[in-house]
Amino acid sequence: MASSTPSPFPLQTHSVDFCVVGGGMAGLIAAVSAARRGCSVVLMHDRPVLGGNASSEVRMWICGAHGPHKKETGLLEEIQLLNQARNPQGMYAMWDSVLFEYAKMTPGLTTLLNCTCRDAEVEDGQLVSIEGWQLTTQTRHRVEARTFLDSSGDSILAPLSGAETREGRESREEYGESIAPRKSDLKTMGNTVLLQLEQTPYAQSFAPPQWAYHFGKDSNLPARVGSGLGENFWWLELGGLSNTISDSETIRDELYKAAWGVWDYMKNRGPQAEKLVNWRLRWMGALPGKRENRRYLGEHVLTQNDIEGGGAFEDIVAYGGWSMDDHHPAGLYYPGEATIFHRAPSPYGIPLRSLYSRNVKNLFCAGRNISATHCAMSSTRVMATCSLMGQAVGTAAALCTRDSIRPAQITGSVLQELQRMLMEDDCWLPGLTKPLPALMEAASYDDDTAAALLDGHERPIDGEDHAWEAAPGTALTLSFKNPRRAACVRLLFDSDLNDKKRMPVLYPHQERHTALPKQLVRDFQIEARTASGQWETIHQVTDNRRRLIVLPVDREVTALRFTGKSTWGDDKPVRVFSFEAHGEPLPLSTEPAAGKSWTDVVAALDPEDLQEPEHGLERKNRGRSLIGA
């Protein structure tokens, strides 16, 4: 029975357009996307760092679509490029700072870290509010919103709201999936604790805790690890035979004992021991990464057959391209192969109808918990795919706010607008062509080879390049027949979509781990020609690290001129996929405000708070006198 005693802990209430629960890659990107499109947003996350399985607490690499030029772009690419610029050593503390910047310094976004969602209010089949407990401040946070997103992975809002979900594996006959088991069950893929190894200049010894599990030649470990260095230890997995939510702590303890035993085997007696003489264990996770538990039931349940058919959905808002990577539920206990990679086309479409609850009207889902079967989820669960779903949902939430509609009402022209907005924000939607902005219909370039910039495709596709390429210093002019008012100019550069831009999993001695793509434009300028015929420089950009950059023009012009002055590789040409003017505003590319001088920070304090303690000298002398006595 609930206590009627008032809580002694303070309550803060937030009233916003959009509330996101879960700050993994899907949730963070959804929150930033919605804020950039004009929403007021609260992001509630139960950990001290962002990124979920990609964070410094777990350190799983961000995987996505297979194949040349298939890499996921949009906000994910923007974040990863900033990390490459700032973090050449591949340090996870710096990666955390990149994600922190987006969560804490995006206008319109309030982020509540260390805050666990624990309750919800539902009226007439819609979420009204949620309540979270922030451990660090001992404060309750109530968030009232028009629209909600559950990107928590574990689908915490489902039991709190009554949203329908599914757990475990469907039977083969339920959806006609050939790779499904014959009978349905509650087994899932398991959880994983990751290890990271570091090479040093000298020999390293290692003795395991005595309670670590012991792996010998008669165990199944030699087959798993072989003579290699672990390959990020994704296979160090347990928990699929249990419940990865309710049994999570027991699973973690078992993984911890197994992980120490795995490193003991590799370091001290495995076939790779000789190679590992100078290597040491740099880091071991204390928080397991999860793959699977509750999945929402939406208007459409994505299946193996949808994926194998290419996912040609009218309401495509994201895409996948990872294999259907179905890990054995027994994980490390199982003596056979850790997973089966069932082929999947790359890319395949993911529909909006799989990204919201079918019975809670204002609840989106994004990440590994979307409306998909176990078989389909074994592909869609990887984080680059989840990031695209997050950006789709964040942008959709902005439309829900603007038009006062529910997710299921994003159809027809509103759906087309959503798809256009996503493509404007550099989210590729396979099978669709990005429409030209109205201002470009009467525009022309002064170089015939730039015609590719008008074809609506902004990456190499099936052997066609779709880029304008020229030597550094070459100008490209975009002219209008009559003076036109331009709100902004949108540029999109080549950021090497064959570079996965992952964080490192091994740290060899004195090795640089990340760098910006050599073909990315580094320095450029934009000039505008007014009706008087005069050219003026409106933007000079140096050390650019963005693929998509949107800059204000906000004037009447007869032409715009782009000059790419250099790339990050001295011998690389300038490659551009978009140089277009827009009459309507787009979210601009901005940077956070510079940090204040510490001197100014201290100067803003009350001088009284910086006085010497009145009792300090007296206590010091009293102490001496006591010692002297």
XYZ file of C-alpha atoms in Angstrom:
629
model
C 0.000 0.000 0.000
C 1.405 3.401 -1.011
C 2.385 5.700 1.823
C 0.308 8.882 2.297
C 3.250 10.637 3.930
C 4.525 13.508 1.740
C 7.921 12.868 0.219
C 10.783 14.703 1.928
C 12.501 15.076 -1.432
C 11.946 18.125 -3.668
C 9.994 17.846 -6.920
C 10.914 19.750 -10.071
C 8.359 19.916 -12.880
C 9.302 20.346 -16.539
C 6.676 21.048 -19.214
C 8.022 20.431 -22.710
C 7.040 19.346 -26.202
C 9.037 16.109 -26.275
C 10.437 13.843 -23.574
C 13.101 11.223 -24.316
C 13.852 8.427 -21.846
C 17.241 6.834 -22.463
C 20.400 8.626 -23.573
C 22.053 5.993 -25.729
C 22.912 6.926 -29.302
C 19.277 6.666 -30.453
C 17.910 8.764 -27.588
C 20.619 11.422 -27.660
C 20.288 11.904 -31.404
C 16.478 11.990 -31.181
C 16.632 14.670 -28.483
C 19.115 16.832 -30.414
C 17.177 16.428 -33.678
C 13.904 17.528 -32.097
C 15.550 20.500 -30.362
C 17.193 21.649 -33.589
C 13.788 21.530 -35.261
C 12.285 23.836 -32.645
C 11.003 21.544 -29.878
C 11.525 22.022 -26.176
C 12.991 18.696 -25.054
C 13.916 16.866 -21.856
C 16.281 13.909 -22.089
C 16.196 11.665 -19.010
C 19.096 9.227 -18.694
C 19.958 6.946 -15.787
C 23.747 7.002 -16.200
C 26.387 9.754 -15.688
C 27.599 9.544 -19.317
C 25.791 9.433 -22.664
C 25.949 6.880 -25.449
C 24.555 3.720 -23.839
C 26.418 0.717 -25.225
C 28.805 3.107 -27.033
C 29.687 5.020 -23.861
C 32.859 4.754 -21.804
C 30.962 2.480 -19.413
C 30.373 -0.272 -22.014
C 32.549 0.553 -25.091
C 30.843 -1.463 -27.785
C 31.790 -0.250 -31.258
C 29.132 1.431 -33.381
C 28.221 -0.961 -36.198
C 25.930 -0.412 -39.161
C 25.257 -1.166 -42.801
C 27.684 -3.292 -44.792
C 29.065 -2.313 -48.182
C 30.812 0.602 -49.888
C 29.410 4.086 -49.247
C 26.589 2.680 -47.086
C 27.653 4.310 -43.813
C 24.989 6.076 -41.762
C 25.253 9.875 -41.828
C 23.061 12.619 -40.334
C 23.783 13.518 -36.738
C 25.761 10.337 -36.141
C 28.319 11.314 -38.787
C 28.496 14.834 -37.373
C 29.220 13.476 -33.900
C 31.815 10.996 -35.137
C 33.618 13.633 -37.212
C 33.874 15.906 -34.186
C 35.307 12.987 -32.248
C 37.885 12.354 -34.973
C 38.936 15.990 -34.899
C 39.159 16.217 -31.122
C 40.235 12.719 -30.152
C 43.120 11.339 -32.261
C 44.249 9.094 -29.395
C 40.846 7.386 -29.213
C 40.347 8.183 -25.519
C 36.916 7.363 -24.117
C 36.953 10.325 -21.747
C 37.152 12.597 -24.792
C 34.386 10.633 -26.553
C 32.230 11.193 -23.453
C 32.939 14.931 -23.726
C 31.714 14.981 -27.336
C 28.395 13.388 -26.382
C 28.161 15.643 -23.303
C 28.509 18.669 -25.592
C 25.514 17.661 -27.690
C 23.377 16.790 -24.652
C 24.177 19.839 -22.553
C 24.853 22.596 -25.096
C 22.065 22.162 -27.645
C 19.592 25.057 -27.286
C 16.143 23.872 -26.256
C 17.402 20.596 -24.745
C 17.493 19.923 -20.991
C 19.380 16.761 -20.034
C 18.836 15.028 -16.696
C 21.711 12.625 -16.024
C 21.755 10.022 -13.226
C 17.951 10.166 -13.383
C 15.959 6.916 -13.441
C 12.418 6.872 -14.801
C 10.228 5.169 -12.186
C 6.597 6.200 -12.764
C 4.216 7.482 -15.436
C 0.758 8.984 -15.732
C -1.548 7.865 -18.537
C -4.915 9.352 -19.545
C -7.152 8.247 -22.426
C -4.475 6.008 -23.893
C -1.801 8.711 -23.893
C 1.187 9.411 -21.681
C 0.748 12.655 -19.770
C 3.890 12.719 -17.652
C 6.701 10.639 -16.239
C 8.613 10.906 -12.976
C 12.292 10.224 -12.466
C 14.576 9.979 -9.449
C 17.904 11.773 -9.720
C 20.236 9.956 -7.358
C 22.969 12.600 -7.235
C 20.677 15.472 -6.183
C 18.043 13.404 -4.348
C 15.434 15.173 -6.451
C 12.264 13.951 -8.126
C 11.734 15.190 -11.679
C 8.276 15.247 -13.236
C 8.261 15.725 -17.015
C 5.017 16.667 -18.752
C 5.149 16.407 -22.556
C 3.025 16.135 -25.679
C 5.072 13.276 -27.103
C 7.402 10.706 -25.547
C 10.164 8.444 -26.805
C 11.320 5.270 -25.111
C 14.912 4.706 -26.192
C 15.895 3.096 -22.899
C 16.666 -0.263 -24.507
C 14.837 -2.062 -21.703
C 11.563 -0.320 -22.671
C 10.934 1.093 -19.200
C 7.905 3.086 -20.368
C 6.081 -0.047 -21.540
C 5.194 -1.481 -18.100
C 4.575 2.039 -16.788
C 2.191 2.992 -19.605
C 0.578 -0.326 -20.516
C 2.124 -0.351 -23.976
C 2.022 -3.757 -25.637
C 5.371 -5.537 -26.000
C 6.875 -8.840 -27.025
C 9.791 -10.780 -25.502
C 11.814 -13.731 -26.714
C 11.751 -15.527 -30.044
C 8.705 -15.976 -32.261
C 7.995 -19.376 -33.747
C 8.894 -20.054 -37.355
C 5.267 -20.223 -38.442
C 4.053 -17.035 -36.725
C 5.575 -14.711 -39.331
C 6.865 -17.299 -41.778
C 10.506 -16.618 -40.872
C 12.845 -19.368 -42.028
C 15.591 -18.602 -39.484
C 13.244 -18.535 -36.463
C 13.062 -21.538 -34.096
C 10.270 -24.035 -34.625
C 8.698 -23.146 -31.279
C 8.458 -19.742 -29.650
C 10.255 -19.203 -26.352
C 11.478 -16.469 -23.998
C 15.160 -16.899 -24.840
C 17.089 -13.859 -26.026
C 20.578 -12.819 -26.950
C 22.720 -12.219 -23.870
C 24.701 -9.432 -22.236
C 28.410 -8.786 -22.706
C 31.245 -7.360 -20.613
C 33.997 -5.937 -22.801
C 37.755 -5.875 -22.300
C 40.322 -3.528 -23.845
C 43.996 -4.404 -24.179
C 47.010 -2.100 -24.323
C 50.518 -2.693 -25.620
C 53.442 -1.360 -23.550
C 57.215 -1.141 -24.170
C 58.026 -3.820 -21.614
C 56.837 -7.196 -20.326
C 53.689 -7.356 -18.217
C 52.660 -10.097 -15.795
C 49.147 -10.985 -14.720
C 47.656 -13.072 -11.908
C 43.846 -13.447 -11.884
C 41.606 -13.172 -8.820
C 41.272 -16.614 -7.271
C 37.495 -16.516 -7.793
C 37.815 -16.020 -11.567
C 36.603 -18.887 -13.729
C 39.398 -21.060 -15.070
C 39.481 -21.814 -18.795
C 41.671 -24.694 -19.921
C 42.281 -26.436 -23.202
C 39.284 -28.651 -22.516
C 36.889 -25.674 -22.361
C 35.170 -24.129 -25.356
C 37.147 -20.884 -25.022
C 40.053 -21.828 -27.320
C 37.573 -22.174 -30.193
C 36.053 -18.772 -29.418
C 39.186 -16.674 -29.065
C 41.526 -18.670 -31.295
C 44.989 -17.120 -31.445
C 43.705 -13.547 -31.882
C 43.385 -10.622 -29.482
C 39.675 -10.847 -28.731
C 38.063 -8.809 -31.541
C 36.429 -6.488 -29.001
C 35.241 -9.531 -26.969
C 31.674 -9.214 -28.278
C 31.358 -12.989 -27.808
C 31.955 -12.764 -24.032
C 28.227 -13.154 -23.533
C 25.841 -14.645 -20.958
C 22.236 -14.168 -19.910
C 20.150 -15.230 -22.900
C 18.843 -18.237 -20.962
C 17.702 -15.937 -18.142
C 15.876 -12.607 -18.104
C 18.277 -9.821 -19.059
C 16.274 -7.331 -16.976
C 15.257 -9.089 -13.760
C 18.383 -11.282 -13.647
C 20.722 -8.511 -14.750
C 22.827 -8.368 -11.569
C 23.376 -12.126 -11.443
C 24.329 -12.112 -15.114
C 26.796 -9.290 -14.483
C 28.480 -11.214 -11.652
C 28.877 -14.287 -13.843
C 30.264 -12.215 -16.689
C 32.742 -10.561 -14.336
C 34.143 -13.906 -13.196
C 34.267 -15.181 -16.766
C 35.971 -12.032 -18.087
C 38.872 -12.288 -15.637
C 39.227 -15.945 -16.581
C 39.262 -15.148 -20.288
C 42.106 -12.664 -19.881
C 43.981 -15.142 -17.661
C 43.730 -17.773 -20.397
C 44.822 -15.428 -23.175
C 47.667 -13.858 -21.233
C 49.103 -16.878 -19.449
C 48.490 -20.048 -21.481
C 46.547 -19.458 -24.685
C 48.142 -19.648 -28.156
C 48.391 -15.842 -28.182
C 50.298 -15.659 -24.865
C 53.629 -15.120 -26.607
C 52.202 -12.206 -28.601
C 50.782 -10.703 -25.391
C 54.034 -10.567 -23.399
C 54.080 -6.749 -23.474
C 50.317 -6.333 -23.351
C 48.184 -5.590 -20.307
C 44.509 -5.292 -19.524
C 43.803 -1.576 -20.004
C 40.120 -1.678 -19.007
C 37.279 -4.052 -18.140
C 33.643 -3.012 -18.130
C 31.604 -3.093 -14.940
C 28.325 -2.454 -16.792
C 27.351 -5.163 -19.294
C 26.066 -4.155 -22.688
C 22.606 -5.520 -23.439
C 21.275 -6.765 -26.758
C 17.669 -7.771 -26.214
C 14.623 -7.926 -23.967
C 11.261 -6.148 -24.408
C 10.266 -4.997 -27.895
C 7.336 -2.692 -28.562
C 4.450 -3.750 -30.755
C 3.758 -1.035 -33.303
C 1.443 -0.660 -36.271
C 3.930 -2.746 -38.238
C 6.142 -5.552 -36.932
C 9.326 -5.666 -39.008
C 10.233 -9.246 -39.971
C 12.984 -11.292 -41.585
C 10.923 -11.306 -44.775
C 10.674 -7.502 -44.796
C 14.442 -7.255 -44.484
C 15.167 -9.856 -47.142
C 12.696 -8.091 -49.437
C 14.636 -4.822 -49.109
C 12.118 -2.981 -46.942
C 10.545 -0.951 -49.760
C 8.136 0.853 -47.440
C 6.212 3.973 -48.415
C 6.900 5.324 -44.925
C 10.661 4.618 -44.918
C 12.413 6.879 -42.412
C 15.640 4.933 -41.759
C 17.595 2.000 -43.104
C 19.606 -0.988 -41.930
C 22.237 -3.138 -43.545
C 23.843 -5.276 -40.840
C 23.490 -9.042 -41.145
C 20.779 -10.767 -39.141
C 23.306 -11.526 -36.431
C 21.530 -13.989 -34.143
C 23.673 -14.918 -31.130
C 23.077 -18.259 -29.445
C 21.115 -17.591 -26.211
C 23.535 -19.779 -24.209
C 26.363 -17.433 -25.125
C 29.721 -18.491 -23.726
C 28.236 -21.731 -22.368
C 27.526 -22.915 -25.910
C 30.400 -24.950 -27.433
C 29.531 -24.052 -31.048
C 29.729 -20.811 -33.006
C 28.824 -17.722 -30.978
C 26.497 -16.393 -33.664
C 25.096 -17.094 -37.112
C 25.337 -14.247 -39.614
C 22.262 -14.609 -41.810
C 22.627 -12.509 -44.944
C 20.620 -9.320 -45.246
C 20.527 -6.828 -48.109
C 22.313 -3.562 -47.507
C 20.457 -1.305 -47.409
C 16.904 -2.207 -46.451
C 14.205 0.250 -45.360
C 12.712 0.682 -41.885
C 9.175 2.112 -41.689
C 7.886 4.797 -39.359
C 5.058 2.424 -38.362
C 7.616 0.261 -36.499
C 8.760 3.246 -34.427
C 5.700 3.947 -32.285
C 3.390 2.021 -29.959
C 0.173 0.690 -31.418
C -1.843 1.284 -28.252
C -0.219 4.268 -26.452
C -0.995 7.044 -28.887
C 1.886 9.468 -28.226
C 4.731 7.039 -27.532
C 7.606 6.528 -29.961
C 10.301 3.850 -29.676
C 13.809 3.836 -31.158
C 16.784 1.560 -30.697
C 16.878 -2.177 -30.035
C 13.299 -2.077 -28.692
C 11.419 -1.186 -31.878
C 8.484 -3.156 -33.273
C 10.367 -6.036 -34.875
C 10.577 -9.786 -34.513
C 13.561 -11.356 -32.810
C 14.990 -12.266 -36.228
C 14.649 -8.753 -37.647
C 15.881 -7.162 -34.424
C 19.098 -9.192 -34.702
C 19.954 -6.793 -37.547
C 18.262 -3.524 -36.540
C 19.762 -3.521 -33.018
C 23.224 -2.239 -34.040
C 23.880 1.330 -32.956
C 24.410 3.078 -36.285
C 20.988 1.808 -37.373
C 19.531 2.833 -34.006
C 21.001 6.320 -34.489
C 19.104 6.748 -37.761
C 15.886 5.652 -36.060
C 16.548 8.199 -33.315
C 16.955 11.028 -35.819
C 13.779 9.948 -37.618
C 11.764 9.934 -34.399
C 13.185 13.250 -33.155
C 12.264 14.904 -36.438
C 8.831 13.253 -36.417
C 8.262 14.545 -32.873
C 8.923 18.070 -34.133
C 6.148 17.627 -36.697
C 3.823 16.205 -34.026
C 4.455 19.339 -31.972
C 4.044 21.774 -34.854
C 0.830 20.228 -36.191
C -0.636 18.929 -32.888
C -0.831 15.401 -34.261
C 0.011 11.893 -33.056
C 2.689 9.639 -34.579
C 0.099 7.538 -36.440
C -1.162 10.699 -38.161
C 2.140 11.288 -39.937
C 0.892 10.170 -43.332
C 0.458 11.624 -46.821
C 1.974 15.076 -47.277
C 3.165 15.209 -43.661
C 5.069 11.956 -44.163
C 6.630 13.382 -47.324
C 7.644 16.464 -45.376
C 9.235 14.288 -42.703
C 11.223 12.421 -45.340
C 12.310 15.708 -46.940
C 13.449 17.090 -43.577
C 15.455 13.949 -42.869
C 17.177 14.131 -46.254
C 17.898 17.831 -45.697
C 19.602 16.785 -42.466
C 21.802 14.315 -44.416
C 19.860 11.154 -43.623
C 19.921 8.906 -46.674
C 16.598 7.214 -47.422
C 17.338 4.488 -49.995
C 14.911 4.551 -52.888
C 13.987 8.220 -52.407
C 15.395 11.286 -54.149
C 15.909 14.468 -52.150
C 13.683 17.154 -53.674
C 15.302 20.416 -54.754
C 14.404 23.471 -52.686
C 12.139 25.882 -54.542
C 14.894 28.482 -54.807
C 17.030 26.076 -56.850
C 14.449 25.543 -59.584
C 15.574 28.722 -61.367
C 19.265 28.388 -60.493
C 22.261 27.194 -62.505
C 25.959 26.480 -61.976
C 28.789 27.904 -64.038
C 30.362 24.440 -64.393
C 28.543 21.737 -66.371
C 30.200 19.034 -64.250
C 28.214 20.320 -61.259
C 24.964 18.999 -62.735
C 25.243 16.035 -60.345
C 24.499 18.445 -57.486
C 20.938 18.760 -58.799
C 20.098 15.043 -59.027
C 18.938 14.568 -55.414
C 21.598 12.000 -54.452
C 24.325 12.956 -52.004
C 26.663 9.976 -51.858
C 28.117 7.499 -54.356
C 25.386 4.960 -55.205
C 25.784 1.850 -57.355
C 28.914 3.123 -59.073
C 27.636 6.670 -59.741
C 29.550 9.362 -57.899
C 27.010 12.247 -57.638
C 29.773 14.695 -56.570
C 31.350 17.823 -58.035
C 35.114 17.507 -57.844
C 37.785 20.145 -58.450
C 41.269 21.175 -57.422
C 41.602 23.261 -54.239
C 41.116 26.950 -55.011
C 38.528 26.323 -57.742
C 35.341 28.395 -57.443
C 31.816 27.204 -58.218
C 29.146 29.848 -58.835
C 25.409 29.355 -58.341
C 23.434 32.013 -60.244
C 19.793 33.107 -60.328
C 18.008 34.737 -63.276
C 16.562 37.401 -60.995
C 17.484 38.646 -57.514
C 16.207 36.150 -54.957
C 16.141 36.251 -51.177
C 18.160 33.364 -49.718
C 17.755 32.349 -46.092
C 20.723 29.989 -45.989
C 23.185 27.977 -48.026
C 23.486 24.218 -47.568
C 26.780 22.447 -48.278
C 27.552 18.754 -48.086
C 31.109 17.444 -48.413
C 32.726 14.038 -48.909
C 33.544 12.574 -45.465
C 34.610 9.102 -46.690
C 31.644 6.839 -46.075
C 33.922 3.807 -46.262
C 35.557 4.901 -42.993
C 33.445 3.454 -40.158
C 34.842 6.061 -37.711
C 34.716 3.633 -34.799
C 36.413 4.105 -31.474
C 39.381 1.739 -30.963
C 39.106 -1.588 -29.173
C 42.859 -2.264 -28.948
C 45.609 0.175 -28.038
C 48.903 -0.741 -29.724
C 51.931 1.193 -28.474
C 52.255 4.774 -29.797
C 49.579 4.503 -32.464
C 47.271 7.282 -33.635
C 43.742 5.904 -33.657
C 41.524 8.480 -35.392
C 41.884 11.317 -37.900
C 39.569 13.384 -40.065
C 39.055 12.034 -43.596
C 41.678 13.384 -45.993
C 39.084 14.293 -48.637
C 36.941 16.355 -46.234
C 36.960 20.064 -47.107
C 38.992 21.920 -44.486
C 38.949 25.628 -45.482
C 36.415 27.348 -47.731
C 34.622 30.612 -48.326
C 31.161 31.677 -49.461
C 30.611 34.918 -51.390
C 27.318 36.576 -52.306
C 26.582 38.856 -55.262
C 23.940 41.466 -54.655
C 21.603 43.076 -57.195
C 24.196 45.853 -57.674
C 26.663 43.288 -59.024
C 29.030 43.569 -56.055
C 30.583 40.450 -54.518
C 31.045 40.250 -50.784
C 32.499 37.481 -48.640
C 29.860 36.343 -46.164
C 31.613 33.291 -44.663
C 35.241 32.282 -44.213
C 35.456 28.828 -42.628
C 38.730 27.303 -41.444
C 39.399 23.851 -40.010
C 35.943 22.585 -40.934
C 35.140 19.147 -39.527
C 31.537 18.796 -40.740
C 30.071 16.851 -43.650
C 26.828 18.859 -43.629
C 27.127 22.575 -42.977
C 24.275 25.099 -43.171
C 25.205 28.792 -43.038
C 23.005 31.906 -42.957
C 22.691 34.163 -46.005
C 19.591 36.195 -45.097
C 19.776 38.643 -48.004
C 18.728 39.174 -51.607
C 21.293 37.793 -54.021
C 21.823 37.168 -57.710
C 24.553 34.577 -57.139
C 26.481 32.631 -54.503
C 30.062 31.453 -54.945
C 31.791 28.597 -53.151
C 35.560 28.234 -53.119
C 37.066 25.161 -51.483
C 40.552 26.237 -50.470
C 41.920 23.021 -48.957
C 41.124 19.542 -47.678
C 42.512 17.637 -44.683
C 44.791 15.721 -47.068
C 47.231 17.872 -49.020
C 46.908 15.873 -52.229
C 43.118 15.507 -52.210
C 40.668 17.349 -54.479
C 37.657 19.221 -53.146
C 34.553 17.006 -53.355
C 31.062 18.458 -52.872
C 27.702 16.650 -52.907
C 25.519 19.719 -52.285
C 25.830 23.467 -52.786
C 22.311 24.860 -52.720
C 20.431 27.934 -51.577
C 17.234 27.739 -49.547
C 14.566 30.362 -49.311
C 13.239 28.878 -46.073
C 15.389 28.576 -42.925
C 17.059 25.272 -42.033
C 18.708 24.382 -38.715
C 22.046 26.234 -38.873
C 25.438 24.728 -38.128
C 26.515 26.375 -34.894
C 29.153 25.843 -32.230
C 28.801 26.045 -28.433
C 29.850 29.277 -26.779
C 33.509 29.418 -25.781
C 34.261 28.559 -22.166
C 34.699 31.459 -19.780
C 38.011 32.501 -18.313
C 38.440 30.943 -14.862
C 39.435 34.381 -13.601
C 36.036 35.717 -14.696
C 34.270 32.770 -13.080
C 35.952 33.452 -9.740
C 35.390 37.201 -10.068
C 31.616 36.607 -10.282
C 31.530 35.042 -6.806
C 30.672 36.959 -3.658
C 34.016 38.216 -2.247
C 32.794 37.255 1.221
C 32.877 33.592 0.161
C 36.580 33.869 -0.668
C 37.784 35.306 2.638
C 40.302 33.451 4.773
C 38.593 31.417 7.498
C 38.385 33.497 10.659
C 39.294 30.533 12.855
C 42.183 29.240 10.758
C 45.120 30.937 12.450
C 43.563 30.571 15.871
C 43.131 26.794 15.370
C 46.677 26.461 14.041
C 48.124 28.221 17.096
C 45.898 26.283 19.435
C 47.153 23.057 17.907
C 50.758 24.099 18.457
C 50.115 25.015 22.041
C 48.505 21.650 22.679
C 51.462 19.863 21.162
C 53.842 21.985 23.196
C 52.008 21.075 26.387
